[in-house]
Structures are given as C-alpha cells and as structure tokens.
Coordinates of C-alpha atoms and ligand atoms in Angstrom, one line a residue:
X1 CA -9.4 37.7 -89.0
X2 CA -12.0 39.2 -86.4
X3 CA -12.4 37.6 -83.0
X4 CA -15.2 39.0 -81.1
X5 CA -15.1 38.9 -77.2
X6 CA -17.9 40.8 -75.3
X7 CA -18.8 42.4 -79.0
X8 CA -15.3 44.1 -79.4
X9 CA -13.5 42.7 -82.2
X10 CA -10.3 41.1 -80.7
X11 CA -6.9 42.7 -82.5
X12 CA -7.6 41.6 -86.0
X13 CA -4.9 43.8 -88.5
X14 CA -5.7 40.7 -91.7
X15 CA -1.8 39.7 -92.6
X16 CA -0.3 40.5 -89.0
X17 CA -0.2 37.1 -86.5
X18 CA 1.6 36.8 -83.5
X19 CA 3.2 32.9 -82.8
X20 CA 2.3 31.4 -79.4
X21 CA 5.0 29.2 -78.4
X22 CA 5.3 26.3 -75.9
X23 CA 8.2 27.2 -73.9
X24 CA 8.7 23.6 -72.8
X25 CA 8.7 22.6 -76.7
X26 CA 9.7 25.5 -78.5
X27 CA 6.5 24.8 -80.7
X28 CA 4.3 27.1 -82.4
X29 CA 0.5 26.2 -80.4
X30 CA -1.4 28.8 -81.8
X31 CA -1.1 32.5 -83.3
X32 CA -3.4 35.5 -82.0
X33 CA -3.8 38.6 -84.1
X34 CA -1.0 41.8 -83.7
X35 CA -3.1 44.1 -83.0
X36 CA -2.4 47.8 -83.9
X37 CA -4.1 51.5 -82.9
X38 CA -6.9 50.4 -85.0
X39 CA -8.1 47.5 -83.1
X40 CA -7.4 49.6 -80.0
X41 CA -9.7 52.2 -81.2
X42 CA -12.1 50.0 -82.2
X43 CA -12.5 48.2 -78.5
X44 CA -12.1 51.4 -76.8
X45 CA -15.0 52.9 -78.7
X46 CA -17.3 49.5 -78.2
X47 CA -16.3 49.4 -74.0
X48 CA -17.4 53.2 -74.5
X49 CA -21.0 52.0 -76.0
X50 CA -21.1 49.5 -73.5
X51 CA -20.3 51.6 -70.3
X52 CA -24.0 53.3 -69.9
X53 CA -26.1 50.4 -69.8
X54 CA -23.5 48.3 -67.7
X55 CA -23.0 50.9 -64.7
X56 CA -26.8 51.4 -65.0
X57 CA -27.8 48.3 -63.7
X58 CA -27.8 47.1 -60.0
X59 CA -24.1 46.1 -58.9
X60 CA -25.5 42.8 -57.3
X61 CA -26.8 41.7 -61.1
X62 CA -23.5 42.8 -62.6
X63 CA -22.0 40.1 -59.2
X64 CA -24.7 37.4 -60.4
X65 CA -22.9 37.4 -64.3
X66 CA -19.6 37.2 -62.4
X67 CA -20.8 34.6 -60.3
X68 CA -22.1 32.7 -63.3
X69 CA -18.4 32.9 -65.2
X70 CA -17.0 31.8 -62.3
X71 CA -18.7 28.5 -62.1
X72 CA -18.4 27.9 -65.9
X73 CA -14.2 28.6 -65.2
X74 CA -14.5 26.0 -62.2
X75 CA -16.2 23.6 -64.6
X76 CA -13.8 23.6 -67.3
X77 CA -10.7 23.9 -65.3
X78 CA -8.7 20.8 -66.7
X79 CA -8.9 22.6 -70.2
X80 CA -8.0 25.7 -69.1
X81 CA -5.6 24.9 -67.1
X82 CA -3.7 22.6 -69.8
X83 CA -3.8 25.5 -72.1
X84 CA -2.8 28.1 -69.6
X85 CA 0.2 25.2 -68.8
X86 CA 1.3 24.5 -72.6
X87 CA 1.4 28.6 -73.2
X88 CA 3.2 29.8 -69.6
X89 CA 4.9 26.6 -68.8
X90 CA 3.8 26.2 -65.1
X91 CA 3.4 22.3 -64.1
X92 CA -0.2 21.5 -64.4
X93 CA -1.2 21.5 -60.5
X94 CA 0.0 25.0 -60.8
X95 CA -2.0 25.8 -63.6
X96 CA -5.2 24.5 -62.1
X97 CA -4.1 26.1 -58.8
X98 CA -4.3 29.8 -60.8
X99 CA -7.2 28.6 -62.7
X100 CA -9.4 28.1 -59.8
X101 CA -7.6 31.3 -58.6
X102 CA -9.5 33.1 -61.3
X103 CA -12.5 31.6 -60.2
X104 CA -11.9 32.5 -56.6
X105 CA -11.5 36.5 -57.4
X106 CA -14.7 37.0 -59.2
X107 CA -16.4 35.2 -56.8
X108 CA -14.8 37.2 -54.2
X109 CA -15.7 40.6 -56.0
X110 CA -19.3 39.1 -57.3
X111 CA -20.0 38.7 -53.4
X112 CA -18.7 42.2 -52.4
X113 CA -21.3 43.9 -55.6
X114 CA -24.1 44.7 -52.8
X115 CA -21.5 46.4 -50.4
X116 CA -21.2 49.1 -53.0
X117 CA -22.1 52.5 -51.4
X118 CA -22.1 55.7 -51.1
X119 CA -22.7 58.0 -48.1
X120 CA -24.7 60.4 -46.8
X121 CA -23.9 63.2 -44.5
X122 CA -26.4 66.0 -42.4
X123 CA -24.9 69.6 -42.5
X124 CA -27.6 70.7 -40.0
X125 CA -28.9 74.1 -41.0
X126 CA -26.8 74.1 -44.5
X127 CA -27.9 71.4 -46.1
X128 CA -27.8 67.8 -46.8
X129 CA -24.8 66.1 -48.9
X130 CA -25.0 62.7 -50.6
X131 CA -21.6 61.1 -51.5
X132 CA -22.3 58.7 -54.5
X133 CA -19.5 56.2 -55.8
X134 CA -19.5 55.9 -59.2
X135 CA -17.2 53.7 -61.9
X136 CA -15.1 55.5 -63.9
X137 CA -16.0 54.7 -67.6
X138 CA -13.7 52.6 -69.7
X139 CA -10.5 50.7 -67.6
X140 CA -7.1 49.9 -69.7
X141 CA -5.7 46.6 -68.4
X142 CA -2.3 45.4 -69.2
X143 CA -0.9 42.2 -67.3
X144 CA 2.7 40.3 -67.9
X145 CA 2.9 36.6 -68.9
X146 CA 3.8 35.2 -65.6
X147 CA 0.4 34.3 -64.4
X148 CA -2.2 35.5 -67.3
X149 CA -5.0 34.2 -65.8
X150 CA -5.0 35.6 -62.2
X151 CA -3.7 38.5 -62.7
X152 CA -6.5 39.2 -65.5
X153 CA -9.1 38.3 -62.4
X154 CA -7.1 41.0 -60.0
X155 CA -8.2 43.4 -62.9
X156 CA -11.3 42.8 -64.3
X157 CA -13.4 41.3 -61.6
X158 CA -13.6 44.4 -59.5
X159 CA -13.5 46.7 -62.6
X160 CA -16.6 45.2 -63.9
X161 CA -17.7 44.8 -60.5
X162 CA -18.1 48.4 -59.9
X163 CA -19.9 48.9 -63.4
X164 CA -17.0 50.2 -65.5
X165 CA -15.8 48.5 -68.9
X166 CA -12.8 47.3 -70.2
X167 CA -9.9 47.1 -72.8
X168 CA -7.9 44.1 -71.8
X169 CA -4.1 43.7 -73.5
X170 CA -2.5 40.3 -72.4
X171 CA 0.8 40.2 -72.8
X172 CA 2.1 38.7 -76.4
X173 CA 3.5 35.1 -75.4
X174 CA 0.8 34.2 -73.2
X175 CA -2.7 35.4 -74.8
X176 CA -4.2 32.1 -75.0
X177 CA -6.4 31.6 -71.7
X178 CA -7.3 34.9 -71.4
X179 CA -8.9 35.1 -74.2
X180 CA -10.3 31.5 -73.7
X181 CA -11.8 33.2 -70.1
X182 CA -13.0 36.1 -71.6
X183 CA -14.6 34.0 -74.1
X184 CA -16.4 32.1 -70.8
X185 CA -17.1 35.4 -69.3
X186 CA -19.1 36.2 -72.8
X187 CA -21.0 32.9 -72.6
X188 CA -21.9 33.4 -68.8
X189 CA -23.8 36.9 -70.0
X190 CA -21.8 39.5 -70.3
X191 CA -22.9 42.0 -72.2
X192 CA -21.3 42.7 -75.9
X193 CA -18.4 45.8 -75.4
X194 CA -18.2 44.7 -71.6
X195 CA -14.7 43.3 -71.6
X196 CA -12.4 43.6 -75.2
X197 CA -9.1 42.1 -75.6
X198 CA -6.8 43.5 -77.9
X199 CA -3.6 40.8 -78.5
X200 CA -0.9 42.7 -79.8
X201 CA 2.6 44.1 -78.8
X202 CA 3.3 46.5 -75.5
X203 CA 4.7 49.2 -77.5
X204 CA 2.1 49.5 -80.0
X205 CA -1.0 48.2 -78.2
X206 CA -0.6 49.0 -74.4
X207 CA 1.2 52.4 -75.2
X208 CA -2.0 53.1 -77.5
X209 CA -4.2 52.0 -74.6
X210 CA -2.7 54.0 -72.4
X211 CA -2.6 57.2 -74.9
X212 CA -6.5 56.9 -76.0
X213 CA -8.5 59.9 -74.7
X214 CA -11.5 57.4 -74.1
X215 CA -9.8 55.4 -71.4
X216 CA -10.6 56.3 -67.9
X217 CA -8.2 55.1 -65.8
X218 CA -5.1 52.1 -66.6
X219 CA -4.3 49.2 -64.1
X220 CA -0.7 47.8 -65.1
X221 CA 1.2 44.8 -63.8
X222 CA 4.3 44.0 -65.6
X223 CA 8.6 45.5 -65.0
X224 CA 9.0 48.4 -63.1
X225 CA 11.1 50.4 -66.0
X226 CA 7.7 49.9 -68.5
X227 CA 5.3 51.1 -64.9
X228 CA 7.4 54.5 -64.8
X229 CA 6.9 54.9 -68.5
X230 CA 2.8 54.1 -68.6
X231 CA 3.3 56.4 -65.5
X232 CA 4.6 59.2 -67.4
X233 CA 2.5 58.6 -70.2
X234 CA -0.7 58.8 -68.2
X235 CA 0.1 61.8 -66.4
X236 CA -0.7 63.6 -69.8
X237 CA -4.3 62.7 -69.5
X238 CA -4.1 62.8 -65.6
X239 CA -5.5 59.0 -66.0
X240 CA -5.3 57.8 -62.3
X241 CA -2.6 54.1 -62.2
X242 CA -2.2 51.2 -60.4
X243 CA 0.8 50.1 -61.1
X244 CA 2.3 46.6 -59.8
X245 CA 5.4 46.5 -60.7
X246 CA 8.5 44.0 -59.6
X247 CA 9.6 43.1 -56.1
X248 CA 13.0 42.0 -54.9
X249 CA 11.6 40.2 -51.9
X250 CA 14.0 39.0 -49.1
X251 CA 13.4 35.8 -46.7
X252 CA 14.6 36.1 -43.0
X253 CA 14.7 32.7 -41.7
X254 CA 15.3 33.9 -37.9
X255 CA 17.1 31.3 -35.5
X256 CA 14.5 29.5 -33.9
X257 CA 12.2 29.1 -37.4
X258 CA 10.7 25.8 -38.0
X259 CA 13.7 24.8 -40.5
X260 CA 11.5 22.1 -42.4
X261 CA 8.4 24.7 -42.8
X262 CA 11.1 27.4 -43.9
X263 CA 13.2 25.1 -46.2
X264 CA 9.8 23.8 -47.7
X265 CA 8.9 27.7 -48.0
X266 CA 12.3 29.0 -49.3
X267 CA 11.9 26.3 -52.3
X268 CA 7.9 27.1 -53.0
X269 CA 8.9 30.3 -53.0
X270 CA 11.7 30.9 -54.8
X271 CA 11.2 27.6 -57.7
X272 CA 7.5 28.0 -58.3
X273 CA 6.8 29.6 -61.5
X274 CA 10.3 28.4 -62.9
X275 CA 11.2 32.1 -60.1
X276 CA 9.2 34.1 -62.6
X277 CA 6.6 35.3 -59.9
X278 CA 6.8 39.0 -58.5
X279 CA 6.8 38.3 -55.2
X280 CA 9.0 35.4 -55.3
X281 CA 11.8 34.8 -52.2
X282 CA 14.3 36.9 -54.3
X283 CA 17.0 36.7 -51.4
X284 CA 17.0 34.8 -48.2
X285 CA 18.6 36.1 -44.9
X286 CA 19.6 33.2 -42.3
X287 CA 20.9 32.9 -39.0
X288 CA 23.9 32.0 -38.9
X289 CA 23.7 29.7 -35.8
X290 CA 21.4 27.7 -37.8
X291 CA 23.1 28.4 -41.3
X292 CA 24.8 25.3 -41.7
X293 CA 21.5 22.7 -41.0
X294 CA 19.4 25.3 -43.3
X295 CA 21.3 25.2 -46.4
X296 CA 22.6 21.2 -46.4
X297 CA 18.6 20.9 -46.0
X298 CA 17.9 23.3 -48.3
X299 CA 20.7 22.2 -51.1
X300 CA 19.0 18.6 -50.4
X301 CA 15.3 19.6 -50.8
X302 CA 16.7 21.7 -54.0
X303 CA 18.0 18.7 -55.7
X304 CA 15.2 16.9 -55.5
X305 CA 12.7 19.3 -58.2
X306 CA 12.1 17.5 -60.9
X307 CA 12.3 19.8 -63.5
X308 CA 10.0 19.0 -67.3
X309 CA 7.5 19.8 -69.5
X310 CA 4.6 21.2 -67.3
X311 CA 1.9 18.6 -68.4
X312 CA 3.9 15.7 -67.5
X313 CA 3.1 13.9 -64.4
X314 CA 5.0 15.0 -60.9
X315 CA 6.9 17.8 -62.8
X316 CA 7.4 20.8 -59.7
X317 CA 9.0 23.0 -62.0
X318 CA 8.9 24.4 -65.7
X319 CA 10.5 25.9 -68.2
X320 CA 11.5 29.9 -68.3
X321 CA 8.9 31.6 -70.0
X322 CA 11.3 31.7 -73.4
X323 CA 14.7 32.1 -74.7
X324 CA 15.2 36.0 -73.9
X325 CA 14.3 34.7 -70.2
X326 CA 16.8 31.8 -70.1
X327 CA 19.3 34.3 -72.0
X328 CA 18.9 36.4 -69.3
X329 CA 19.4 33.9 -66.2
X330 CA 22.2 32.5 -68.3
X331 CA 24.5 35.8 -68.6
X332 CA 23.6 36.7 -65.4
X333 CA 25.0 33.7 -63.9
X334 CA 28.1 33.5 -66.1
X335 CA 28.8 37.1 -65.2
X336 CA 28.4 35.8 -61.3
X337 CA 31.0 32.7 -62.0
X338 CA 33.4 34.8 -63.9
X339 CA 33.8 37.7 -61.3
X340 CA 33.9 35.2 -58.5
X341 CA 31.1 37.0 -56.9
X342 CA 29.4 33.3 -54.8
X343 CA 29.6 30.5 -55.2
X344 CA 27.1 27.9 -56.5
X345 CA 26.0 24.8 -54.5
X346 CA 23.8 23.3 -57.1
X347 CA 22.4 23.8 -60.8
X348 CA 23.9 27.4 -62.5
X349 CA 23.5 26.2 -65.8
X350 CA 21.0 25.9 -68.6
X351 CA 19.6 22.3 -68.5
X352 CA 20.2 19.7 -71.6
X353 CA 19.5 16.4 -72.7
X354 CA 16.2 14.2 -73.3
X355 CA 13.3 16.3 -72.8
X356 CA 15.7 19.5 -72.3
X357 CA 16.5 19.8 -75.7
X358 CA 13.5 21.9 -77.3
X359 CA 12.7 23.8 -74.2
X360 CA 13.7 27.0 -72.0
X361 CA 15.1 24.9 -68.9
X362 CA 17.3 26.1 -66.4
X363 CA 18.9 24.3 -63.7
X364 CA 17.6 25.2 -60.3
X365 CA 19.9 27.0 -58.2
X366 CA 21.7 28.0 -55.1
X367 CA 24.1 30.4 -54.4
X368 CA 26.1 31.2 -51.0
X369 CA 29.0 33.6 -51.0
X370 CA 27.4 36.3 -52.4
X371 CA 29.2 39.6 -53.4
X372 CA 26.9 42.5 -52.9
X373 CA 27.7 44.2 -56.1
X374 CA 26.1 40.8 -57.7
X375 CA 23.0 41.4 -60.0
X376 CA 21.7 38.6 -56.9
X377 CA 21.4 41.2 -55.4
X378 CA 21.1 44.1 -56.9
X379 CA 18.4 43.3 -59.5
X380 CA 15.4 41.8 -60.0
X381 CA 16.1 38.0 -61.0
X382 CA 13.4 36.3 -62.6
X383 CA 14.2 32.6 -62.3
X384 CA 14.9 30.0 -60.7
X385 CA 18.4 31.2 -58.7
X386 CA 18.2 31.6 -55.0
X387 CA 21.4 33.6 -53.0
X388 CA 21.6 32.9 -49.9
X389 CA 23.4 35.4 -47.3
X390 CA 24.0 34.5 -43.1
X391 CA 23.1 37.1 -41.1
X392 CA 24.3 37.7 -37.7
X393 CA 21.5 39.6 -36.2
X394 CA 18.2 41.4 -36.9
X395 CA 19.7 44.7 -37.4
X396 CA 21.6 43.4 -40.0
X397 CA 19.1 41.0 -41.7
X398 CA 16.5 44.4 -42.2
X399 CA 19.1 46.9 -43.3
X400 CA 20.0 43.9 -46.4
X401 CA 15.8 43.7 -46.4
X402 CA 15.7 47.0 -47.3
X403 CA 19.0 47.6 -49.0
X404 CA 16.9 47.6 -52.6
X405 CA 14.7 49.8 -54.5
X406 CA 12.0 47.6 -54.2
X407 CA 9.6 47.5 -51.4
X408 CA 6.9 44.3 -52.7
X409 CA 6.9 41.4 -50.2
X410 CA 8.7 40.1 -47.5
X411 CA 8.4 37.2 -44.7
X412 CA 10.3 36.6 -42.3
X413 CA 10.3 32.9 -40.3
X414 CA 10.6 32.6 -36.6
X415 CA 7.6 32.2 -33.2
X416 CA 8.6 35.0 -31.5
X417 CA 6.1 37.8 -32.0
X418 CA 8.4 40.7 -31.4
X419 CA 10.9 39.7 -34.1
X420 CA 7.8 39.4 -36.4
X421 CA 6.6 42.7 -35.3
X422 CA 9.8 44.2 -36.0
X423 CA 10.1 43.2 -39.2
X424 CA 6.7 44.5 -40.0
X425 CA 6.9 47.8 -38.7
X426 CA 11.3 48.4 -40.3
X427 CA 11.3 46.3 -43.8
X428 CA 9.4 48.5 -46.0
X429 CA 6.9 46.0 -48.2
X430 CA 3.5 46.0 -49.4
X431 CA 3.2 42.6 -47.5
X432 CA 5.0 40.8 -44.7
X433 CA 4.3 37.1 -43.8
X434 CA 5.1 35.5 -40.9
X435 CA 5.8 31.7 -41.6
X436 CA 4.5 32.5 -45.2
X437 CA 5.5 33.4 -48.6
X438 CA 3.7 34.0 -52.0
X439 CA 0.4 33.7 -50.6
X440 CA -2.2 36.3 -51.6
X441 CA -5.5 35.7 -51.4
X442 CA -8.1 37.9 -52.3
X443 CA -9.1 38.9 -49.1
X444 CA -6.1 41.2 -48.4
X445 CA -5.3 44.6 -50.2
X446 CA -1.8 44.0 -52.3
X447 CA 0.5 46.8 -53.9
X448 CA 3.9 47.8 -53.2
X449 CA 6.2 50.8 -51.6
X450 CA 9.3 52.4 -53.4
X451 CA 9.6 51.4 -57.2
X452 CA 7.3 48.5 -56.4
X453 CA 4.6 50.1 -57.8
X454 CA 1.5 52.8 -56.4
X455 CA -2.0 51.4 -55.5
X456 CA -3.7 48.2 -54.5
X457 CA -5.2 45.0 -56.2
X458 CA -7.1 42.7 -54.2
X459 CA -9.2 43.3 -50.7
X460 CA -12.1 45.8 -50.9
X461 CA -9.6 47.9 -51.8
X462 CA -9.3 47.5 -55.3
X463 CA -13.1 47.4 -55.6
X464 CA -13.0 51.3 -54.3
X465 CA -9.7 52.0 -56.6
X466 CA -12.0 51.0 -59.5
X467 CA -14.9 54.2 -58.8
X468 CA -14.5 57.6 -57.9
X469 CA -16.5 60.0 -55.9
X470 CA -19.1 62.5 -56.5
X471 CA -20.8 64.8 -53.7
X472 CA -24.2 66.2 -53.9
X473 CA -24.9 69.1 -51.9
X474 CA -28.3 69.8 -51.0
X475 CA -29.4 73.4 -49.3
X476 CA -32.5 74.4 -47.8
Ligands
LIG1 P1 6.7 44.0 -69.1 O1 6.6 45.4 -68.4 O2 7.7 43.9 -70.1 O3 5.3 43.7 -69.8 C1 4.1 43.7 -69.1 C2 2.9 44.0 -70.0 O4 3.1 45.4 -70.5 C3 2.9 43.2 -71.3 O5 1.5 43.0 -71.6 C4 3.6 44.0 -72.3 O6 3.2 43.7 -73.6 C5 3.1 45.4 -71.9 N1 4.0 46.5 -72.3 C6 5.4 46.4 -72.6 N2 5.8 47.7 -72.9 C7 4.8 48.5 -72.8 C8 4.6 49.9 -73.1 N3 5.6 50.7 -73.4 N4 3.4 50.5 -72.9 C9 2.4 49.7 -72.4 N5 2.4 48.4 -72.2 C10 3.6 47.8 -72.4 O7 6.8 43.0 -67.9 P2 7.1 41.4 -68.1 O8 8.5 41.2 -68.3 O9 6.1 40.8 -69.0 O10 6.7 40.9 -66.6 C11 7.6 40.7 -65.6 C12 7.5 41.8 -64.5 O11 6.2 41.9 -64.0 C13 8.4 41.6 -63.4 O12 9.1 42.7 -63.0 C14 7.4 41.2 -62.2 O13 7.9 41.4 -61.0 C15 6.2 42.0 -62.6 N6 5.0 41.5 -61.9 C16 4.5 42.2 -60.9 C17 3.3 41.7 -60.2 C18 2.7 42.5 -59.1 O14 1.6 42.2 -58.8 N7 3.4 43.4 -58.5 C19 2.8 40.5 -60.6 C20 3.4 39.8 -61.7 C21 4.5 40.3 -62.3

C-alpha cells in the first residue's frame, strides 16, 4: 500500500498495518501503514526535493496556500471532527472545538507570512551588515494522541510558514485526521514533498526521524522521559528541539475567587479530554476558609458529567484514550486506596455497564486527603482524577505549586491583583492564568520550564523558532 500526501509516499512497508481503534468501542475503524526507516527515508528525501522551491517563493504566497487549507478544514469540520472523535474519543463539541482550532493556527501563521524579516544594520565606516532569516530545510514533527489535530497545526503551520518542509509522524492510535488534514492541505495547493506523513511506531519511526542526517531541526510534543531521549538523540547531529513535554499543573483557588467560575474551571479543566491534556488542572490548592463550600460544589458539579461514547448527544466526557491508559489510572488508584493515601469523594473506579462495556471508561474522580508521597502528587496523572489539597496561606499554596519537576501551566483564581502577581512572578510555569485554565490561543508564546520541556509553540515565537539567522557583512 502507498498513500501519497504532498507527493511523499505515506509509511507503506506491503504486509505491515497498524489497527486504529475506537476507544469508546474497542473497534477496529481503520488501519494505517507501520511504517519503517524506509518510508522515513523516502519522505525525508522527497521534503528534501521540495525544500528549494518552497523557501524560494514569497512567504505571503506560501500564507495564501495556508489560508486556502484553512477554509477547506472550516468547511468540512463535522467530518473531521467525527473522525477525529471516533479515533481520540473526545465528545464531539470538543472535537469540532480542536478542529476549528486547526483552522485558527494556520490562519494565524498564514497572516503573520508578510511579517517575515530580516534586518539591516549601518557599521558606519566598516561596512554595511544585512541579517537575513532563513528556514531551516526539512522539520521532523512528532505529536502524542491527545489532541492530533491541534497540535499538528502548532507544528506545521509556522514550519511551512517560514518556507521549510516537513516529515510529520502522528502518533500510532490516533493517525486518522491528520492524515485526512494533510490530505486537505494537499488539495488546497501545497506542493508535492511539502508536508509527508509517515504512520508508524515511536521507536522505529520517530527515533529514525530524529536520527536522519537530512532532517534540520525536530519539534516534539509527547512524555517527558521520550523528550529527554529525542533530546539526547539530537544532540548527535546538534539538530536544535522544541520539546513540549508534560506538565503537572496546580490550581490555586485563593479565598475570595468567584467559587462558581472556579468550580466550573476546576471541572473543564481537569475532565476535558477524559484528563489526558498536558496542561490539565493536575492538582488544585484551596483555601481553606472556603474549602468546605468549594468541594460540596465541586463533588456536585462532578457528579453531574455525563460520561459516553463521544459522538453521542450531551456526552461532556470520553473514554481514556485505550486500555494501557485506563490500566494505568486503574493501578494508580488501587495503589492510592490500598495505602490509605486520600480519600475518594466520588468515582475511583473503572466504569461498567450498558454502553461501558466495550470502552476505556473511567469514573470521574475526586480525591481529598491526600498523602504527599501519592503518585497524585508526585506524577503526572493522565485522566480524569482530581486531588484536592486546603491550603492555609499563599506561602504554602506556591511551595506545593512548585514542589514538582514540572514547570507547564498554572492559574491561580482570586481579584486581587497582588496575589495574581505573586503567583506569576514565584510558581515557575510556562503560563499562568488568572481566572483561566487550559486556554491557549495562538496569540501567546507556549513552552514550559524544568522538565516541561525547552522552546515555544505558538505566538510569533514559534514562527522565529522555525528559521535561523544568517549575517551578511558588507565592507567598503
Ligand atoms: P509519548 O512520548 O509516548 O509519544 C509521543 C509521540 O512520540 C508519539 O507519536 C510516539 O509514537 C512518539 N515516540 C515514542 N517513543 C519515541 C522515541 N523513542 N523516539 C521518537 N518518537 C517517539 O507521549 P504520549 O503518551 O503519546 O503523550 C502524552 C504526553 O504528552 C503527556 O506527558 C503530555 O503531558 C504530553 N503533552 C504535552 C503537550 C505540550 O504542549 N507540552 C501537549 C500534549 C501532550
């Protein structure tokens, strides 16, 4: 089998297939090609090809074909999004939400093509010096399964923006609507070799991507223990890496916070996504004079999720994104039950019955109680389990902030401008919201401190992280 995307052939080893399964069915919906070093190779080689013509011509045309994909993504959203849905398992308002979130990026980048400059610069007597931004050649991309179809946008829209090409690898559960978007991004003009994707495994495909002499520079989102690996593996090649990588993101819900805005915004963010988002509400912080009111409202608001298949009406929350995910969640919380370390107000368990059956459902959940040696606390938890910790002051709500290797998001929930600033300038995060959480538009510059990853997506940013620069220096 031979897909071709942008004129790379996509994966393609004859016998070897790859299942896509529903997560909220446990069906089979599709398979994609396992791709090997081979199909690497081969896209590598045809983005190579490709890179000449593509940096040569004027950014604003490369904006227009972006600006063109983008409208044909709006247009079909329903589709897409139902795809994205019966692959990932995000409820369908969620799936057009990250849809149209694709759209928004390139539009974003598409609009930013004519701000691409370089500079100029008088030495007087010396000489003149010309400064000239240039793209780097061909980009590696490798992206989790989470949310396939944004994150591809973070990482191809300004990549092509700024005239490079690309080898795209999505990750191997959830290939489906990126390769359906790439397939769009074909059909609004793009030339052949442009944009590749290779399907295939991350120890066979991505480490190739990452190995292959022809690839410029690699943009990685996915756990923090693979980032330090594709770190190390880069640094042989001295390839440059962004690298967002997981996030262990506290809440602080301070004592005079709106508690309906911060309930409502402790639930978005710690339930959409089935949890399975990076900068998820990973651990809230409350104060304790308001403790009591905030998590009867919260236990309340929690109860009410109605938890299904994604493409089924008034569904807010899916499945996990498979049965090593649920697995996961599962020990996790058994181990947290067993050594008496919290105690859990509502779900904790794996859901069953009518509709449950087939699926990766887990209950969502709140824990109180919480001993710091839990995993709670201590890992990254991707699901749909919330701990939540009083806090009698500030002092002691930013040391827990910080009290993780992490460093992606944070937010913290309150009117008063000084505690906001506080938090700001102590809890070390890529991003702190005030009254917020989960939002990123494209606008801002996103990346992480610590072992949250190095470099930034989004924001103008990531438009300069995808060129490098190149001085001229003229003497008289
Ligand atoms: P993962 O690291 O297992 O996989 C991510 C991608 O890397 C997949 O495409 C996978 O096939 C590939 N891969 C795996 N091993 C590889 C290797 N040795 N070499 C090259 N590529 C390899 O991550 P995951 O479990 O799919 O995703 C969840 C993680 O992603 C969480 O930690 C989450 O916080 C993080 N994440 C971060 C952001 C962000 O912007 N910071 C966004 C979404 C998700």
């Amino acid at each position: 089998m031979k897909m071709r995307i942008g004129g790379a052939e996509v994966a393609g080893a004859d016998e070897r297939w790859m299942p896509v399964v529903n997560p909220a069915t446990g069906e089979e919906i599709d398979r994609v090609p396992e791709g090997t070093l081979y199909e690497v190779d081969d896209a590598v080689k045809a983005a190579g090809d490709a890179f000449s013509s593509w940096a040569g011509r004027a950014p604003r045309e490369r904006g227009l074909l972006l600006f063109r994909g983008a409208a044909l993504v709006r247009e079909r959203h329903e589709n897409l999004a139902r795809l994205l849905t019966m692959e990932q398992g995000k409820p369908l308002k969620d799936a057009v939400d990250e849809v149209r979130g694709f759209a928004n990026v390139l539009e974003y980048y598409a609009a930013l093509s004519g701000s691409l400059a370089g500079e100029y610069i008088h030495l007087g007597k010396a000489g003149d010096a010309v400064v000239a931004r240039e793209p780097f050649g061909v980009c590696g991309a490798i992206v989790p399964w989470n949310m396939p179809a944004l994150l591809m946008a973070w990482k191809v829209a300004p990549a092509l923006v700024a005239g490079n090409t690309m080898v795209f690898k999505p990750a191997s559960t959830t290939p489906l609507t990126s390769i359906r978007l790439a397939h769009i991004l074909d059909e609004a003009g793009l030339p052949p070799g442009v944009l590749n994707v290779v399907t295939g495994r991350g120890e066979v495909v991505g480490e190739a991507l990452v190995r292959h002499p022809g690839v410029q520079k690699i943009s990685f989102t996915g756990d923090a223990e693979t980032g330090l690996q594709i770190q190390e593996l880069a640094s042989g090649s001295l390839k440059p890496v962004t690298l967002e990588l997981g996030g262990s993101d506290p809440m602080i819900v301070w004592k005079d916070a709106d508690i309906e805005k911060a309930v409502a915004g402790a639930v978005r963010g710690r339930f959409y996504n089935a949890g399975q988002t990076c900068t998820a509400v990973k651990r809230l912080f409350v104060h304790q004079s308001i403790g009591e009111e905030f998590v009867r409202r919260l236990m309340e608001a929690v109860r009410t999720l109605k938890v299904g298949n994604g493409l089924s009406p008034g569904v807010d929350m899916g499945p996990l994104s498979g049965a090593p995910q649920r697995e996961r969640i599962g020990t996790l919380m058994e181990t947290l039950k067993n050594r008496g370390q919290g105690k859990v107000l509502t779900g904790g368990m794996p859901l069953k019955g009518p509709g449950y059956d087939a699926g990766y459902f887990y209950a969502p959940t709140l824990v109180t109680d919480v001993h710091p040696e839990s995993a709670l606390l201590t890992k990254e938890v991707f699901g749909p389990v919330l701990p939540v910790i009083c806090i009698p002051d500030l002092d002691t709500a930013i040391m827990h902030a910080n009290n993780t290797r992490f460093g992606l998001g944070a937010s913290v929930w309150t009117h008063d401008l000084s505690v906001a600033r506080e938090v700001f300038s102590r809890v070390r995060a890529g991003v702190v919201w005030v009254n917020r959480h989960l939002t990123l538009p494209p606008d801002i510059p996103f990346g992480g401190v610590k072992t949250s990853g190095i470099g930034s997506e989004n924001g103008t940013q990531a438009l300069s992280s995808y060129t490098r620069l190149r001085s001229l220096y003229i003497g008289w």
